[in-house]
XYZ file of C-alpha atoms in Angstrom:
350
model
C 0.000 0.000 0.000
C 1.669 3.443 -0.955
C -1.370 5.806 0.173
C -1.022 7.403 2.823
C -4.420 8.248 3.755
C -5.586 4.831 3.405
C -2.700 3.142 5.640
C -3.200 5.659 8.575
C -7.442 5.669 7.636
C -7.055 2.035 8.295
C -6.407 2.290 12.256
C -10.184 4.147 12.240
C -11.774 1.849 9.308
C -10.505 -1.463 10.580
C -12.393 -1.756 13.757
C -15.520 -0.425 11.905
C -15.336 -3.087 8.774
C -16.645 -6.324 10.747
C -20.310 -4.569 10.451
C -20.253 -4.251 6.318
C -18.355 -1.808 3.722
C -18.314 2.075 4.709
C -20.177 4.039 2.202
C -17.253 4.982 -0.208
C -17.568 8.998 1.180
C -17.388 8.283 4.237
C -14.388 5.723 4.024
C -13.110 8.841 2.120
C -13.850 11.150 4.983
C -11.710 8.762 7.556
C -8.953 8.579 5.117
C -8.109 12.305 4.816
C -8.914 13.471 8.199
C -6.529 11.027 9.636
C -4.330 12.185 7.478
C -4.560 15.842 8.751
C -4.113 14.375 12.289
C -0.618 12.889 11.451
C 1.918 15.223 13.982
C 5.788 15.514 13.810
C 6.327 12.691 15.606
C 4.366 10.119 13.519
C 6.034 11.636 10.385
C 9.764 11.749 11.846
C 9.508 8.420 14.119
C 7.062 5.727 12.228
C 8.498 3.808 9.789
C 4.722 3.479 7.893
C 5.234 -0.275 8.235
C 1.708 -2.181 6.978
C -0.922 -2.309 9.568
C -1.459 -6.445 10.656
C -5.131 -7.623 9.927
C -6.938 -7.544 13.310
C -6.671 -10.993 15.078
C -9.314 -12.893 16.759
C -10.116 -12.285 20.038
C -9.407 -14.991 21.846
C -10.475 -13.509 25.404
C -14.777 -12.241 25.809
C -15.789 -11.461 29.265
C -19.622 -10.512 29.363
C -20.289 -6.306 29.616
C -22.621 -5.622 32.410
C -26.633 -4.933 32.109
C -28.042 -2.024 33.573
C -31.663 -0.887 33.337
C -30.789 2.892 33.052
C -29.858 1.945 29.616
C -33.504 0.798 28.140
C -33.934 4.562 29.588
C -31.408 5.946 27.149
C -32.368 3.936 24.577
C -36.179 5.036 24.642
C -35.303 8.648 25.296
C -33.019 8.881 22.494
C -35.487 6.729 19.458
C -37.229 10.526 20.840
C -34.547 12.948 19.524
C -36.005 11.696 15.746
C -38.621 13.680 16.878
C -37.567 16.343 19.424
C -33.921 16.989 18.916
C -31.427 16.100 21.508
C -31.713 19.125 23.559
C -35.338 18.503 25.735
C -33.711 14.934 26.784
C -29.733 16.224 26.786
C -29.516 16.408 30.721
C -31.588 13.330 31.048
C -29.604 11.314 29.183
C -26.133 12.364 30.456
C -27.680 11.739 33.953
C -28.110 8.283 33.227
C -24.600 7.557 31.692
C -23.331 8.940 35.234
C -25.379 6.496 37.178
C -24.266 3.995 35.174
C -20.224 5.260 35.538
C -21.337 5.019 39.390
C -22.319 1.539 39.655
C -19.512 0.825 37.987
C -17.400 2.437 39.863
C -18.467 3.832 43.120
C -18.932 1.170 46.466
C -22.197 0.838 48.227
C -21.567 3.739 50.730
C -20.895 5.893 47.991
C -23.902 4.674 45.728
C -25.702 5.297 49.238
C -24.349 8.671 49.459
C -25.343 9.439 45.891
C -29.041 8.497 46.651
C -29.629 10.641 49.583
C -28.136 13.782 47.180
C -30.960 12.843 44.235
C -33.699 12.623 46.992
C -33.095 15.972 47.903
C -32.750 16.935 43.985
C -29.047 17.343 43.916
C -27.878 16.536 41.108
C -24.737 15.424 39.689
C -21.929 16.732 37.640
C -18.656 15.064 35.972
C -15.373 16.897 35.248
C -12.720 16.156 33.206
C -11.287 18.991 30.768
C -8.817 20.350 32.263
C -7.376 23.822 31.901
C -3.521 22.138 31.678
C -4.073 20.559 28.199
C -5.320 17.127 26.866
C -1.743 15.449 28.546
C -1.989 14.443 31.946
C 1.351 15.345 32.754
C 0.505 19.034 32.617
C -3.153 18.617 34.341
C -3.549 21.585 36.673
C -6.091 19.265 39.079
C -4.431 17.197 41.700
C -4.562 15.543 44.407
C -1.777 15.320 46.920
C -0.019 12.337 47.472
C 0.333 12.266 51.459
C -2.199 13.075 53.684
C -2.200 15.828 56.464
C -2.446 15.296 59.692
C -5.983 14.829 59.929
C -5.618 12.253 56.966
C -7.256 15.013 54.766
C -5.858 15.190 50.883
C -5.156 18.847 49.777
C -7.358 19.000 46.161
C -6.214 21.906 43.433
C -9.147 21.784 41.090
C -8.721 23.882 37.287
C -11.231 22.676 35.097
C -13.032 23.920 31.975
C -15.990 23.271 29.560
C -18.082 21.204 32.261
C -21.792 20.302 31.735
C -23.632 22.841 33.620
C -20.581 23.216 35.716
C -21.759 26.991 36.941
C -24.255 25.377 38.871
C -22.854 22.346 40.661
C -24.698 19.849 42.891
C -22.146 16.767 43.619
C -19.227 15.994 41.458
C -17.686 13.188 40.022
C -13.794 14.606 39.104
C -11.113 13.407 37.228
C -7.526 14.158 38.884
C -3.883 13.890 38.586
C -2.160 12.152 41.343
C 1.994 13.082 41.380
C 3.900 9.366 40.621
C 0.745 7.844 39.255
C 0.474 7.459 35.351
C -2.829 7.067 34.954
C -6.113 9.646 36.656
C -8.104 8.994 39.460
C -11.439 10.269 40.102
C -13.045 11.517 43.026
C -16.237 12.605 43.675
C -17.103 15.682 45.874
C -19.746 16.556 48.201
C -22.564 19.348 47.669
C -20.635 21.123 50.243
C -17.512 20.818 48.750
C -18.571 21.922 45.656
C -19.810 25.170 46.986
C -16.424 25.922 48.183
C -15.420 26.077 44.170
C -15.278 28.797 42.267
C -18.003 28.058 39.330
C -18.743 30.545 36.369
C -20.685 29.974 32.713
C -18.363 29.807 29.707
C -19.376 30.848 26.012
C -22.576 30.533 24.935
C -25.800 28.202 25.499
C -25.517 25.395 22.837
C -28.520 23.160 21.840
C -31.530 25.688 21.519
C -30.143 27.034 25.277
C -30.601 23.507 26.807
C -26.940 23.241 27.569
C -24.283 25.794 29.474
C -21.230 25.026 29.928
C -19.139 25.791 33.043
C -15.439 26.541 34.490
C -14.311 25.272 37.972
C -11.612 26.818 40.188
C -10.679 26.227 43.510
C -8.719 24.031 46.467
C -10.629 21.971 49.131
C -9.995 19.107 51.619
C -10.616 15.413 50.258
C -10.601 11.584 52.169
C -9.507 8.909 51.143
C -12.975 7.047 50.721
C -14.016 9.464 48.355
C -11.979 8.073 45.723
C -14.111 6.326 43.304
C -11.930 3.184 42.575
C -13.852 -0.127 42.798
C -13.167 -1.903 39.173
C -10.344 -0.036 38.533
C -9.558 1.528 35.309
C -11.302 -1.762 33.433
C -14.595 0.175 34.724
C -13.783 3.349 32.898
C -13.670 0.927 29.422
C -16.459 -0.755 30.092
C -18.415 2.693 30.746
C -17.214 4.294 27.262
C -18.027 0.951 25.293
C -21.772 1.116 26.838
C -22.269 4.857 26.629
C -20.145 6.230 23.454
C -22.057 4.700 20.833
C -25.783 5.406 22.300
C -24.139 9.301 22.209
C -23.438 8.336 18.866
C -27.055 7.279 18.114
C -28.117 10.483 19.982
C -26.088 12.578 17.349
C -27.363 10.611 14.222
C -30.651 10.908 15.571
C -30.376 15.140 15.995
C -29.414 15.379 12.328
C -32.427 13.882 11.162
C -34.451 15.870 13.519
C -32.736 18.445 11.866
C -33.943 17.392 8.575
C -37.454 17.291 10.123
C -37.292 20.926 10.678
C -35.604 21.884 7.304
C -32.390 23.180 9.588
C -30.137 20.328 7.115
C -30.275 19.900 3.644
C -30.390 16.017 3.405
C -29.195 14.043 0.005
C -28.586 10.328 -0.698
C -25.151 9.974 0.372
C -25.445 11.865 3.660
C -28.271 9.585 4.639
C -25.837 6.287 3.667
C -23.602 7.630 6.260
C -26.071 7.928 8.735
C -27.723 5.080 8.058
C -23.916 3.046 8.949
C -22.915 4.842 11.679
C -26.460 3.997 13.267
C -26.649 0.312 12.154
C -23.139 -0.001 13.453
C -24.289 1.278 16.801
C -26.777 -1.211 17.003
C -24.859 -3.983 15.585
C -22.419 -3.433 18.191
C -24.555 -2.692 20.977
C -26.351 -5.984 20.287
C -22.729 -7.712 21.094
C -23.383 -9.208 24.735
C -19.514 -8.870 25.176
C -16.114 -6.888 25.726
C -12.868 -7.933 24.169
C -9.608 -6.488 23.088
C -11.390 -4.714 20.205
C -14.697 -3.275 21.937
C -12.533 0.196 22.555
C -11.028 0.709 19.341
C -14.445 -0.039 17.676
C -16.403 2.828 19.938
C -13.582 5.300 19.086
C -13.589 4.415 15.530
C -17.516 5.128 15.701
C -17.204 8.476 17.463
C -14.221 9.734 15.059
C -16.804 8.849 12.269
C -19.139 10.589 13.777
C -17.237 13.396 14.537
C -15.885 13.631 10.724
C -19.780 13.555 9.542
C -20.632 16.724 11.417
C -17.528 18.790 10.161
C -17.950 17.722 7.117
C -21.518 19.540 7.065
C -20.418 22.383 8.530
C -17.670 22.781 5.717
C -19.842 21.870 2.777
C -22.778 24.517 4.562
C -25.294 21.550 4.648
C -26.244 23.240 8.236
C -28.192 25.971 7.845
C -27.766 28.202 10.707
C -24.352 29.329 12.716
C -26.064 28.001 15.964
C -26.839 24.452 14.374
C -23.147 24.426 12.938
C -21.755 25.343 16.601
C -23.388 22.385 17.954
C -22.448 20.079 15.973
C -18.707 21.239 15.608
C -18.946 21.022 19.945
C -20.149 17.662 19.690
C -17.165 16.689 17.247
C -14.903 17.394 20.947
C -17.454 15.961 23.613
C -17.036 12.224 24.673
C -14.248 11.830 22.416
C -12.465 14.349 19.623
C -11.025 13.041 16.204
C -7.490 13.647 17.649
C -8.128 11.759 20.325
C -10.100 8.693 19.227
C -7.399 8.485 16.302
C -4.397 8.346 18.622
C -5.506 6.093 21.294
C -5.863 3.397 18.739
C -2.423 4.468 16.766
C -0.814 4.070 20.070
C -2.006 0.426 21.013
C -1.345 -0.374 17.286
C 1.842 1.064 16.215
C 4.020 -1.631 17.403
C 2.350 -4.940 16.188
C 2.648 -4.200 12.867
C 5.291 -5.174 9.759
């Protein structure tokens, strides 16, 4: 192979071909956007060996059921009629009580309870004002406790969900030593004691603000979220990325409905893939080596659909194009999808 666009395309295209062919535009769409990713040090350190066919996998552990996602799955068959911003909130909500039972123990589930009787809601951050590298995350955690066993907690974070306006928070930290995040999650009370303010405008018809974070506060230990480790975190993306996909697919033809897109033939091919491999994959009872790659490779084509109708001025209005270019970034940007898969990839191959 001596193109480029298709050998690099392939890390996106590969884990998306076991469903059936990508319309030819939007295999077309992969292939040069990846190539527009490619940075110095993919172009001065690979040696643009072949990628290897993906293998079998030979290990399937069952993903776990929850009920909140019959929920999601109603609410979002509704954005065909409604558009995604009257069930936006509702919808997040549930992906964060399913990232809790996944991850939180039964005190903390407990905890969590008592908040949403009282209607205190919930709130995740995890753009942080340091840059997309850990290493340079302005939120941490101390290492050592004080001497009342209380962690010292720098929070700088940006571009939450309705972070001006927080209730309890699930946060996503640097820890000095440790090479991966952990996340905490932070009282009603704690939150208070963080500087919150809205950023930019509304998006979605004014159904969703966006928020900054600032502050320092006292943490324990037990209000770490750690039970499953960072297996949980994979597990949560691989139920919740794709049904955010769906969500997406399903706003553009609401769109359509309203005469805010200007629909053709091939635009509804894509669509019509990038929703039957949702549901193809969803209908997979399992995890394996390739569940991760496959959800990333359906957000970056996802992502790639919207800009591409921004650029070609499919969208009608600038507020429609905002959205969509802001849900190109959330759950999951082009840049990032792309490179999490180039990185697991880069050395198995010929």
């Amino acid at each position: 192979m001596n193109d480029l666009s298709q050998l690099f395309g392939g890390f996106i295209t590969a884990p998306l071909a076991g469903y059936k062919a990508l319309p030819e535009s939007l295999d077309r769409m992969i292939n040069q956007a990846c190539l527009s990713l490619l940075d110095s040090e993919i172009l001065i350190e690979d040696d643009f060996s072949q990628r290897l066919p993906l293998s079998v996998a030979k290990v399937k552990q069952p993903l776990p059921q929850f009920e909140q996602t019959f929920v999601i799955d109603e609410l979002t068959k509704a954005i065909k009629e409604t558009g995604f911003g009257p069930h936006f909130h509702q919808i997040i909500g549930l992906f964060g009580s399913i990232m809790l039972n996944l991850t939180a123990t039964e005190a903390q589930q407990a905890q969590v309870d008592a908040w949403l009787e009282k209607d205190i809601f919930g709130h995740f951050l995890m753009t942080d004002a340091g840059g997309p590298s850990l290493a340079n995350w302005s939120t941490e955690l101390s290492v050592s406790p004080d001497e009342t066993g209380m962690h010292h907690l720098k929070v700088n974070k940006k571009w939450g969900i309705e972070a001006h306006n927080l209730g309890f928070v699930m946060l996503v930290v640097k820890q000095s030593g440790k090479p991966y995040p952990i996340t905490l999650m932070l009282t009603p009370e704690q939150s208070r004691e963080l500087k919150q303010d809205k950023v930019g405008s509304a998006y979605l018809d004014g159904a969703l603000q966006l928020g900054n974070v600032v502050g320092e506060v006292k943490v324990s230990p037990d209000q770490i979220l750690k039970k499953g480790g960072m297996a949980s975190v994979n597990r949560f993306l691989t139920l919740v990325r794709p049904r955010f996909v769906k969500a997406l697919m399903h706003h553009l033809l609401w769109l359509d409905k309203e005469n805010r897109l200007d629909m053709d033939a091939e635009l509804k091919a894509n669509i019509d893939f990038i929703l039957g491999f949702a549901d193809h994959f969803l209908a997979q009872p399992d995890f394996s080596i390739h569940s991760v790659d496959q959800v990333l490779g359906l957000k970056f084509a996802s992502n790639e659909l919207l800009a591409s109708l921004v650029a070609s001025n499919k969208v009608k209005s600038f507020a429609d194009q905002r959205d969509l270019l802001g849900f190109t970034k959330m759950e999951g940007s082009s840049y990032r999808c792309f490179f999490e898969i180039y990185a697991k990839q880069k050395r198995a191959r010929r």
